[in-house]
Backbone as XML, in Angstrom:
<?xml version="1.0"?>
<chain id="A" units="angstrom">
  <residue number="1" name="ARG">
    <atom name="N" x="8.718" y="-13.985" z="20.544"/>
    <atom name="CA" x="8.417" y="-13.352" z="19.276"/>
    <atom name="C" x="8.894" y="-11.225" z="19.566"/>
  </residue>
  <residue number="2" name="GLU">
    <atom name="N" x="9.831" y="-11.121" z="19.295"/>
    <atom name="CA" x="10.298" y="-9.219" z="19.069"/>
    <atom name="C" x="9.253" y="-9.199" z="18.275"/>
  </residue>
  <residue number="3" name="GLY">
    <atom name="N" x="8.683" y="-7.370" z="17.991"/>
    <atom name="CA" x="7.207" y="-6.438" z="18.140"/>
    <atom name="C" x="6.493" y="-6.797" z="18.183"/>
  </residue>
  <residue number="4" name="ASN">
    <atom name="N" x="6.100" y="-8.138" z="19.307"/>
    <atom name="CA" x="4.703" y="-8.193" z="19.428"/>
    <atom name="C" x="4.411" y="-7.420" z="20.287"/>
  </residue>
  <residue number="5" name="PRO">
    <atom name="N" x="3.535" y="-6.641" z="20.310"/>
    <atom name="CA" x="2.964" y="-5.512" z="20.782"/>
    <atom name="C" x="2.797" y="-6.356" z="22.492"/>
  </residue>
  <residue number="6" name="ALA">
    <atom name="N" x="2.465" y="-7.597" z="22.262"/>
    <atom name="CA" x="1.162" y="-7.823" z="23.147"/>
    <atom name="C" x="2.115" y="-8.635" z="24.185"/>
  </residue>
  <residue number="7" name="GLY">
    <atom name="N" x="3.139" y="-8.892" z="23.898"/>
    <atom name="CA" x="4.537" y="-9.953" z="24.450"/>
    <atom name="C" x="4.512" y="-11.126" z="24.588"/>
  </residue>
  <residue number="8" name="PRO">
    <atom name="N" x="5.800" y="-11.728" z="24.609"/>
    <atom name="CA" x="6.324" y="-12.899" z="23.636"/>
    <atom name="C" x="5.166" y="-13.888" z="24.475"/>
  </residue>
  <residue number="9" name="ASN">
    <atom name="N" x="3.584" y="-13.902" z="25.501"/>
    <atom name="CA" x="2.812" y="-15.026" z="25.903"/>
    <atom name="C" x="1.532" y="-14.363" z="25.154"/>
  </residue>
  <residue number="10" name="ALA">
    <atom name="N" x="1.471" y="-13.354" z="24.059"/>
    <atom name="CA" x="0.381" y="-13.586" z="23.282"/>
    <atom name="C" x="-0.080" y="-15.226" z="22.684"/>
  </residue>
  <residue number="11" name="GLY">
    <atom name="N" x="-0.806" y="-15.268" z="22.853"/>
    <atom name="CA" x="-2.118" y="-16.249" z="22.298"/>
    <atom name="C" x="-1.960" y="-17.517" z="23.091"/>
  </residue>
  <residue number="12" name="ARG">
    <atom name="N" x="-0.559" y="-17.177" z="24.688"/>
    <atom name="CA" x="-0.377" y="-18.373" z="24.630"/>
    <atom name="C" x="-2.336" y="-18.585" z="26.079"/>
  </residue>
  <residue number="13" name="ARG">
    <atom name="N" x="-2.223" y="-20.182" z="26.028"/>
    <atom name="CA" x="-3.622" y="-20.451" z="27.310"/>
    <atom name="C" x="-2.074" y="-20.090" z="28.834"/>
  </residue>
  <residue number="14" name="THR">
    <atom name="N" x="-3.194" y="-19.217" z="29.584"/>
    <atom name="CA" x="-2.318" y="-19.698" z="30.822"/>
    <atom name="C" x="-3.299" y="-20.111" z="32.232"/>
  </residue>
  <residue number="15" name="SER">
    <atom name="N" x="-2.545" y="-20.582" z="32.385"/>
    <atom name="CA" x="-4.083" y="-22.159" z="34.377"/>
    <atom name="C" x="-4.246" y="-20.329" z="35.497"/>
  </residue>
  <residue number="16" name="LYS">
    <atom name="N" x="-5.060" y="-20.861" z="35.295"/>
    <atom name="CA" x="-5.863" y="-20.053" z="36.151"/>
    <atom name="C" x="-5.022" y="-20.833" z="37.519"/>
  </residue>
  <residue number="17" name="PRO">
    <atom name="N" x="-4.263" y="-19.554" z="38.994"/>
    <atom name="CA" x="-4.391" y="-20.198" z="39.837"/>
    <atom name="C" x="-5.118" y="-20.957" z="40.896"/>
  </residue>
  <residue number="18" name="ARG">
    <atom name="N" x="-5.755" y="-22.365" z="41.521"/>
    <atom name="CA" x="-6.568" y="-23.117" z="41.524"/>
    <atom name="C" x="-6.869" y="-22.470" z="42.711"/>
  </residue>
  <residue number="19" name="THR">
    <atom name="N" x="-8.378" y="-22.806" z="43.238"/>
    <atom name="CA" x="-8.772" y="-22.194" z="44.895"/>
    <atom name="C" x="-8.903" y="-23.397" z="45.208"/>
  </residue>
  <residue number="20" name="ASP">
    <atom name="N" x="-8.521" y="-23.159" z="46.282"/>
    <atom name="CA" x="-9.100" y="-24.303" z="47.804"/>
    <atom name="C" x="-10.370" y="-24.793" z="47.478"/>
  </residue>
  <residue number="21" name="ALA">
    <atom name="N" x="-11.301" y="-25.660" z="46.974"/>
    <atom name="CA" x="-12.957" y="-25.681" z="46.683"/>
    <atom name="C" x="-13.432" y="-26.402" z="47.785"/>
  </residue>
  <residue number="22" name="ARG">
    <atom name="N" x="-12.776" y="-26.076" z="49.613"/>
    <atom name="CA" x="-13.766" y="-25.816" z="50.731"/>
    <atom name="C" x="-14.161" y="-23.966" z="50.946"/>
  </residue>
  <residue number="23" name="THR">
    <atom name="N" x="-13.133" y="-23.579" z="50.381"/>
    <atom name="CA" x="-13.178" y="-21.640" z="50.264"/>
    <atom name="C" x="-14.429" y="-21.176" z="49.317"/>
  </residue>
  <residue number="24" name="SER">
    <atom name="N" x="-14.074" y="-22.224" z="48.193"/>
    <atom name="CA" x="-14.573" y="-21.156" z="46.987"/>
    <atom name="C" x="-15.932" y="-20.650" z="46.937"/>
  </residue>
  <residue number="25" name="GLY">
    <atom name="N" x="-15.784" y="-19.787" z="46.643"/>
    <atom name="CA" x="-17.768" y="-19.926" z="46.934"/>
    <atom name="C" x="-18.492" y="-19.261" z="48.214"/>
  </residue>
  <residue number="26" name="GLY">
    <atom name="N" x="-18.220" y="-18.988" z="48.943"/>
    <atom name="CA" x="-18.368" y="-18.833" z="50.351"/>
    <atom name="C" x="-17.219" y="-18.155" z="50.993"/>
  </residue>
  <residue number="27" name="PRO">
    <atom name="N" x="-18.344" y="-17.799" z="52.669"/>
    <atom name="CA" x="-17.393" y="-16.879" z="53.205"/>
    <atom name="C" x="-16.018" y="-17.573" z="53.105"/>
  </residue>
  <residue number="28" name="VAL">
    <atom name="N" x="-14.979" y="-17.066" z="54.253"/>
    <atom name="CA" x="-13.607" y="-17.324" z="54.061"/>
    <atom name="C" x="-13.523" y="-17.423" z="56.256"/>
  </residue>
  <residue number="29" name="ALA">
    <atom name="N" x="-13.943" y="-18.249" z="56.920"/>
    <atom name="CA" x="-13.792" y="-18.630" z="58.035"/>
    <atom name="C" x="-12.564" y="-18.356" z="58.627"/>
  </residue>
  <residue number="30" name="ALA">
    <atom name="N" x="-13.060" y="-17.611" z="59.800"/>
    <atom name="CA" x="-11.697" y="-16.645" z="60.343"/>
    <atom name="C" x="-10.395" y="-18.013" z="60.837"/>
  </residue>
  <residue number="31" name="ALA">
    <atom name="N" x="-9.628" y="-17.872" z="61.866"/>
    <atom name="CA" x="-8.903" y="-19.216" z="62.044"/>
    <atom name="C" x="-8.693" y="-18.041" z="63.434"/>
  </residue>
  <residue number="32" name="PRO">
    <atom name="N" x="-9.317" y="-19.964" z="64.098"/>
    <atom name="CA" x="-9.659" y="-20.773" z="64.900"/>
    <atom name="C" x="-8.545" y="-19.534" z="66.009"/>
  </residue>
  <residue number="33" name="THR">
    <atom name="N" x="-10.546" y="-19.821" z="66.902"/>
    <atom name="CA" x="-9.490" y="-18.881" z="68.451"/>
    <atom name="C" x="-8.755" y="-19.555" z="69.063"/>
  </residue>
  <residue number="34" name="GLU">
    <atom name="N" x="-8.327" y="-19.319" z="70.828"/>
    <atom name="CA" x="-7.594" y="-19.358" z="71.245"/>
    <atom name="C" x="-8.892" y="-20.687" z="71.497"/>
  </residue>
  <residue number="35" name="GLU">
    <atom name="N" x="-10.133" y="-20.116" z="72.917"/>
    <atom name="CA" x="-11.574" y="-20.711" z="73.053"/>
    <atom name="C" x="-11.657" y="-21.685" z="72.349"/>
  </residue>
  <residue number="36" name="LEU">
    <atom name="N" x="-11.554" y="-21.789" z="70.811"/>
    <atom name="CA" x="-12.445" y="-22.748" z="69.829"/>
    <atom name="C" x="-11.244" y="-23.690" z="69.775"/>
  </residue>
  <residue number="37" name="THR">
    <atom name="N" x="-9.905" y="-23.492" z="70.128"/>
    <atom name="CA" x="-8.492" y="-24.674" z="69.696"/>
    <atom name="C" x="-8.515" y="-25.790" z="70.741"/>
  </residue>
  <residue number="38" name="SER">
    <atom name="N" x="-9.325" y="-24.656" z="72.419"/>
    <atom name="CA" x="-8.495" y="-25.536" z="73.179"/>
    <atom name="C" x="-10.040" y="-26.414" z="73.455"/>
  </residue>
  <residue number="39" name="LYS">
    <atom name="N" x="-11.239" y="-26.490" z="73.225"/>
    <atom name="CA" x="-12.136" y="-26.592" z="73.416"/>
    <atom name="C" x="-12.142" y="-28.997" z="71.387"/>
  </residue>
  <residue number="40" name="LEU">
    <atom name="N" x="-10.939" y="-27.958" z="70.669"/>
    <atom name="CA" x="-11.285" y="-29.039" z="70.035"/>
    <atom name="C" x="-10.352" y="-29.549" z="70.707"/>
  </residue>
  <residue number="41" name="GLU">
    <atom name="N" x="-8.461" y="-29.537" z="70.952"/>
    <atom name="CA" x="-8.122" y="-30.425" z="71.547"/>
    <atom name="C" x="-8.301" y="-31.060" z="73.177"/>
  </residue>
  <residue number="42" name="SER">
    <atom name="N" x="-9.533" y="-30.244" z="73.429"/>
    <atom name="CA" x="-9.569" y="-31.537" z="74.698"/>
    <atom name="C" x="-10.747" y="-32.419" z="74.346"/>
  </residue>
  <residue number="43" name="ARG">
    <atom name="N" x="-11.255" y="-32.642" z="73.559"/>
    <atom name="CA" x="-12.391" y="-33.430" z="72.898"/>
    <atom name="C" x="-10.941" y="-34.929" z="72.102"/>
  </residue>
  <residue number="44" name="ARG">
    <atom name="N" x="-10.034" y="-35.136" z="72.653"/>
    <atom name="CA" x="-9.526" y="-35.726" z="71.934"/>
    <atom name="C" x="-9.074" y="-37.262" z="72.311"/>
  </residue>
  <residue number="45" name="GLY">
    <atom name="N" x="-8.819" y="-36.145" z="73.698"/>
    <atom name="CA" x="-9.392" y="-37.248" z="74.808"/>
    <atom name="C" x="-7.590" y="-37.950" z="75.427"/>
  </residue>
  <residue number="46" name="PRO">
    <atom name="N" x="-7.032" y="-39.278" z="75.584"/>
    <atom name="CA" x="-6.011" y="-39.565" z="76.246"/>
    <atom name="C" x="-6.047" y="-40.219" z="75.004"/>
  </residue>
  <residue number="47" name="VAL">
    <atom name="N" x="-5.258" y="-40.892" z="75.208"/>
    <atom name="CA" x="-4.723" y="-41.854" z="74.034"/>
    <atom name="C" x="-5.061" y="-42.602" z="74.177"/>
  </residue>
  <residue number="48" name="LYS">
    <atom name="N" x="-5.518" y="-43.608" z="73.611"/>
    <atom name="CA" x="-6.516" y="-45.351" z="73.538"/>
    <atom name="C" x="-4.238" y="-46.157" z="73.123"/>
  </residue>
  <residue number="49" name="VAL">
    <atom name="N" x="-4.884" y="-47.572" z="73.009"/>
    <atom name="CA" x="-4.771" y="-48.562" z="72.182"/>
    <atom name="C" x="-5.438" y="-50.061" z="72.129"/>
  </residue>
  <residue number="50" name="GLN">
    <atom name="N" x="-5.881" y="-50.634" z="72.342"/>
    <atom name="CA" x="-6.152" y="-51.826" z="71.090"/>
    <atom name="C" x="-6.369" y="-53.219" z="73.099"/>
  </residue>
  <residue number="51" name="LEU">
    <atom name="N" x="-7.422" y="-53.549" z="72.777"/>
    <atom name="CA" x="-6.558" y="-54.902" z="73.870"/>
    <atom name="C" x="-7.879" y="-55.796" z="73.912"/>
  </residue>
  <residue number="52" name="ASN">
    <atom name="N" x="-7.214" y="-56.577" z="73.160"/>
    <atom name="CA" x="-8.000" y="-57.975" z="73.195"/>
    <atom name="C" x="-8.369" y="-59.040" z="73.483"/>
  </residue>
  <residue number="53" name="THR">
    <atom name="N" x="-8.820" y="-59.693" z="73.699"/>
    <atom name="CA" x="-9.453" y="-60.782" z="74.878"/>
    <atom name="C" x="-10.470" y="-61.416" z="74.670"/>
  </residue>
  <residue number="54" name="TRP">
    <atom name="N" x="-10.625" y="-62.939" z="75.918"/>
    <atom name="CA" x="-11.423" y="-63.398" z="75.540"/>
    <atom name="C" x="-12.047" y="-63.283" z="76.882"/>
  </residue>
  <residue number="55" name="VAL">
    <atom name="N" x="-13.120" y="-63.414" z="76.827"/>
    <atom name="CA" x="-13.583" y="-63.321" z="78.413"/>
    <atom name="C" x="-15.076" y="-64.901" z="78.347"/>
  </residue>
  <residue number="56" name="LEU">
    <atom name="N" x="-15.509" y="-65.594" z="79.558"/>
    <atom name="CA" x="-16.152" y="-66.185" z="79.973"/>
    <atom name="C" x="-17.968" y="-65.555" z="79.388"/>
  </residue>
  <residue number="57" name="ALA">
    <atom name="N" x="-18.700" y="-66.484" z="78.311"/>
    <atom name="CA" x="-19.862" y="-66.417" z="77.920"/>
    <atom name="C" x="-20.649" y="-65.600" z="78.827"/>
  </residue>
  <residue number="58" name="SER">
    <atom name="N" x="-20.921" y="-66.258" z="79.529"/>
    <atom name="CA" x="-21.900" y="-64.733" z="81.475"/>
    <atom name="C" x="-21.498" y="-63.897" z="81.047"/>
  </residue>
  <residue number="59" name="THR">
    <atom name="N" x="-20.205" y="-63.417" z="81.327"/>
    <atom name="CA" x="-18.992" y="-62.401" z="81.326"/>
    <atom name="C" x="-19.840" y="-61.229" z="80.094"/>
  </residue>
  <residue number="60" name="GLU">
    <atom name="N" x="-19.696" y="-61.900" z="78.822"/>
    <atom name="CA" x="-20.364" y="-60.918" z="77.810"/>
    <atom name="C" x="-21.029" y="-60.708" z="77.931"/>
  </residue>
  <residue number="61" name="ALA">
    <atom name="N" x="-22.136" y="-61.724" z="78.225"/>
    <atom name="CA" x="-23.361" y="-61.595" z="78.668"/>
    <atom name="C" x="-23.595" y="-59.872" z="79.563"/>
  </residue>
  <residue number="62" name="ARG">
    <atom name="N" x="-23.250" y="-59.663" z="80.610"/>
    <atom name="CA" x="-23.550" y="-58.959" z="81.288"/>
    <atom name="C" x="-23.049" y="-57.941" z="81.058"/>
  </residue>
  <residue number="63" name="LEU">
    <atom name="N" x="-22.020" y="-57.747" z="80.404"/>
    <atom name="CA" x="-21.035" y="-56.777" z="79.717"/>
    <atom name="C" x="-22.826" y="-56.043" z="78.954"/>
  </residue>
  <residue number="64" name="LYS">
    <atom name="N" x="-23.355" y="-57.232" z="77.852"/>
    <atom name="CA" x="-23.946" y="-56.381" z="77.045"/>
    <atom name="C" x="-24.892" y="-55.787" z="77.572"/>
  </residue>
  <residue number="65" name="TRP">
    <atom name="N" x="-25.407" y="-55.771" z="78.474"/>
    <atom name="CA" x="-26.303" y="-55.922" z="80.006"/>
    <atom name="C" x="-26.513" y="-54.480" z="80.134"/>
  </residue>
  <residue number="66" name="LEU">
    <atom name="N" x="-25.076" y="-54.402" z="80.530"/>
    <atom name="CA" x="-24.101" y="-52.981" z="81.277"/>
    <atom name="C" x="-25.043" y="-52.150" z="79.816"/>
  </residue>
  <residue number="67" name="VAL">
    <atom name="N" x="-24.083" y="-52.565" z="79.068"/>
    <atom name="CA" x="-24.060" y="-51.653" z="77.611"/>
    <atom name="C" x="-25.066" y="-50.888" z="77.436"/>
  </residue>
  <residue number="68" name="LYS">
    <atom name="N" x="-26.100" y="-51.939" z="77.211"/>
    <atom name="CA" x="-27.416" y="-51.654" z="76.572"/>
    <atom name="C" x="-28.456" y="-51.551" z="77.614"/>
  </residue>
  <residue number="69" name="ASN">
    <atom name="N" x="-28.511" y="-51.575" z="79.053"/>
    <atom name="CA" x="-29.838" y="-50.752" z="80.082"/>
    <atom name="C" x="-29.196" y="-49.566" z="80.215"/>
  </residue>
  <residue number="70" name="ARG">
    <atom name="N" x="-27.585" y="-49.314" z="80.401"/>
    <atom name="CA" x="-26.803" y="-48.395" z="81.411"/>
    <atom name="C" x="-26.541" y="-47.000" z="80.561"/>
  </residue>
  <residue number="71" name="GLY">
    <atom name="N" x="-26.187" y="-47.520" z="79.255"/>
    <atom name="CA" x="-25.756" y="-46.340" z="78.501"/>
    <atom name="C" x="-24.574" y="-46.666" z="77.987"/>
  </residue>
  <residue number="72" name="PHE">
    <atom name="N" x="-23.519" y="-47.065" z="78.758"/>
    <atom name="CA" x="-22.070" y="-47.160" z="79.184"/>
    <atom name="C" x="-22.121" y="-47.456" z="77.420"/>
  </residue>
  <residue number="73" name="THR">
    <atom name="N" x="-19.842" y="-47.290" z="77.433"/>
    <atom name="CA" x="-19.544" y="-48.268" z="76.115"/>
    <atom name="C" x="-18.591" y="-49.381" z="76.808"/>
  </residue>
  <residue number="74" name="VAL">
    <atom name="N" x="-18.693" y="-50.427" z="76.071"/>
    <atom name="CA" x="-17.926" y="-51.030" z="76.362"/>
    <atom name="C" x="-16.501" y="-50.464" z="76.820"/>
  </residue>
  <residue number="75" name="THR">
    <atom name="N" x="-15.913" y="-49.445" z="76.090"/>
    <atom name="CA" x="-14.503" y="-49.441" z="75.484"/>
    <atom name="C" x="-13.848" y="-48.750" z="77.750"/>
  </residue>
  <residue number="76" name="SER">
    <atom name="N" x="-15.562" y="-48.331" z="77.937"/>
    <atom name="CA" x="-15.318" y="-47.249" z="79.048"/>
    <atom name="C" x="-15.929" y="-47.803" z="80.451"/>
  </residue>
  <residue number="77" name="VAL">
    <atom name="N" x="-16.655" y="-49.321" z="80.047"/>
    <atom name="CA" x="-16.741" y="-50.165" z="80.928"/>
    <atom name="C" x="-15.660" y="-50.809" z="81.342"/>
  </residue>
  <residue number="78" name="VAL">
    <atom name="N" x="-14.660" y="-51.583" z="80.627"/>
    <atom name="CA" x="-13.517" y="-52.374" z="80.466"/>
    <atom name="C" x="-12.041" y="-51.849" z="81.371"/>
  </residue>
  <residue number="79" name="ASP">
    <atom name="N" x="-11.753" y="-49.844" z="80.577"/>
    <atom name="CA" x="-11.413" y="-49.453" z="81.682"/>
    <atom name="C" x="-11.695" y="-48.855" z="83.028"/>
  </residue>
  <residue number="80" name="VAL">
    <atom name="N" x="-12.449" y="-48.154" z="83.515"/>
    <atom name="CA" x="-12.588" y="-48.504" z="85.174"/>
    <atom name="C" x="-13.187" y="-49.922" z="85.507"/>
  </residue>
  <residue number="81" name="ALA">
    <atom name="N" x="-12.860" y="-50.847" z="85.501"/>
    <atom name="CA" x="-12.940" y="-52.510" z="86.016"/>
    <atom name="C" x="-11.706" y="-52.056" z="85.842"/>
  </residue>
  <residue number="82" name="LEU">
    <atom name="N" x="-10.578" y="-51.965" z="84.507"/>
    <atom name="CA" x="-9.435" y="-52.675" z="84.926"/>
    <atom name="C" x="-8.149" y="-51.563" z="85.654"/>
  </residue>
  <residue number="83" name="GLN">
    <atom name="N" x="-8.871" y="-50.672" z="85.374"/>
    <atom name="CA" x="-8.647" y="-49.157" z="86.625"/>
    <atom name="C" x="-8.858" y="-49.588" z="87.864"/>
  </residue>
  <residue number="84" name="GLU">
    <atom name="N" x="-10.249" y="-49.697" z="88.823"/>
    <atom name="CA" x="-10.088" y="-50.172" z="90.528"/>
    <atom name="C" x="-9.606" y="-51.548" z="90.325"/>
  </residue>
  <residue number="85" name="LEU">
    <atom name="N" x="-9.235" y="-52.330" z="89.287"/>
    <atom name="CA" x="-8.512" y="-53.936" z="89.575"/>
    <atom name="C" x="-6.645" y="-53.592" z="89.608"/>
  </residue>
  <residue number="86" name="LEU">
    <atom name="N" x="-6.402" y="-52.353" z="89.240"/>
    <atom name="CA" x="-5.323" y="-52.157" z="89.232"/>
    <atom name="C" x="-4.620" y="-51.212" z="89.945"/>
  </residue>
  <residue number="87" name="ASP">
    <atom name="N" x="-6.067" y="-50.557" z="90.874"/>
    <atom name="CA" x="-5.950" y="-49.527" z="91.846"/>
    <atom name="C" x="-5.976" y="-50.853" z="93.353"/>
  </residue>
  <residue number="88" name="ARG">
    <atom name="N" x="-6.645" y="-51.091" z="93.141"/>
    <atom name="CA" x="-6.863" y="-53.000" z="94.318"/>
    <atom name="C" x="-5.512" y="-53.157" z="94.943"/>
  </residue>
  <residue number="89" name="TYR">
    <atom name="N" x="-4.722" y="-53.005" z="93.461"/>
    <atom name="CA" x="-3.154" y="-54.195" z="93.750"/>
    <atom name="C" x="-2.075" y="-53.243" z="93.280"/>
  </residue>
  <residue number="90" name="ASP">
    <atom name="N" x="-3.163" y="-51.823" z="94.244"/>
    <atom name="CA" x="-1.695" y="-51.435" z="94.097"/>
    <atom name="C" x="-0.382" y="-50.426" z="93.064"/>
  </residue>
  <residue number="91" name="VAL">
    <atom name="N" x="-0.640" y="-51.187" z="91.979"/>
    <atom name="CA" x="-0.039" y="-50.417" z="90.510"/>
    <atom name="C" x="-0.468" y="-49.505" z="90.364"/>
  </residue>
  <residue number="92" name="PRO">
    <atom name="N" x="1.443" y="-48.915" z="90.630"/>
    <atom name="CA" x="1.672" y="-47.553" z="90.184"/>
    <atom name="C" x="1.056" y="-46.887" z="88.975"/>
  </residue>
  <residue number="93" name="VAL">
    <atom name="N" x="0.787" y="-45.677" z="88.750"/>
    <atom name="CA" x="-0.223" y="-45.203" z="87.759"/>
    <atom name="C" x="0.561" y="-44.795" z="87.155"/>
  </residue>
  <residue number="94" name="ALA">
    <atom name="N" x="0.143" y="-44.530" z="85.379"/>
    <atom name="CA" x="0.756" y="-44.022" z="84.103"/>
    <atom name="C" x="0.677" y="-42.813" z="83.475"/>
  </residue>
  <residue number="95" name="ASP">
    <atom name="N" x="1.284" y="-42.224" z="83.140"/>
    <atom name="CA" x="1.264" y="-40.532" z="82.113"/>
    <atom name="C" x="0.367" y="-41.050" z="81.825"/>
  </residue>
  <residue number="96" name="PRO">
    <atom name="N" x="-0.338" y="-40.123" z="81.016"/>
    <atom name="CA" x="-1.186" y="-39.953" z="79.251"/>
    <atom name="C" x="-0.701" y="-40.719" z="77.935"/>
  </residue>
  <residue number="97" name="ASP">
    <atom name="N" x="0.397" y="-40.450" z="78.280"/>
    <atom name="CA" x="1.554" y="-41.687" z="76.755"/>
    <atom name="C" x="1.267" y="-43.048" z="77.795"/>
  </residue>
  <residue number="98" name="GLY">
    <atom name="N" x="1.042" y="-43.389" z="78.315"/>
    <atom name="CA" x="1.277" y="-44.488" z="78.743"/>
    <atom name="C" x="2.700" y="-45.256" z="79.166"/>
  </residue>
  <residue number="99" name="ARG">
    <atom name="N" x="3.186" y="-44.200" z="79.697"/>
    <atom name="CA" x="4.553" y="-44.530" z="80.353"/>
    <atom name="C" x="4.359" y="-44.458" z="82.361"/>
  </residue>
  <residue number="100" name="ILE">
    <atom name="N" x="4.839" y="-45.456" z="82.845"/>
    <atom name="CA" x="5.426" y="-45.545" z="84.462"/>
    <atom name="C" x="6.271" y="-45.068" z="84.471"/>
  </residue>
  <residue number="101" name="GLY">
    <atom name="N" x="5.957" y="-44.083" z="85.544"/>
    <atom name="CA" x="7.649" y="-43.975" z="86.428"/>
    <atom name="C" x="8.725" y="-44.832" z="87.095"/>
  </residue>
  <residue number="102" name="GLU">
    <atom name="N" x="9.876" y="-43.968" z="87.570"/>
    <atom name="CA" x="10.903" y="-45.387" z="88.347"/>
    <atom name="C" x="10.254" y="-45.184" z="89.652"/>
  </residue>
  <residue number="103" name="GLN">
    <atom name="N" x="9.703" y="-46.333" z="90.090"/>
    <atom name="CA" x="9.205" y="-46.522" z="91.585"/>
    <atom name="C" x="10.999" y="-46.465" z="92.529"/>
  </residue>
</chain>
């Protein structure tokens, strides 16, 4: 529209820039510090994979008792038990990603 003193977009609706809902209306968080980042990364823990198996009912009962009465998790009990068995039979140690180096 030539001759319009308000410019070519006069009378048209323009959209507002979108705001991040996580930060709108509140203080903006500072970038994470190196200390905070290292604490967060360390909580990830080692890589885990699912292991499905069958055990005797008597073994399951003992495992449930241990979890209930000693505050362990099934995952930690099974992992420790398997690690001890593998160490006893001199199975090579794997890296955190689950790879065994050449022997």
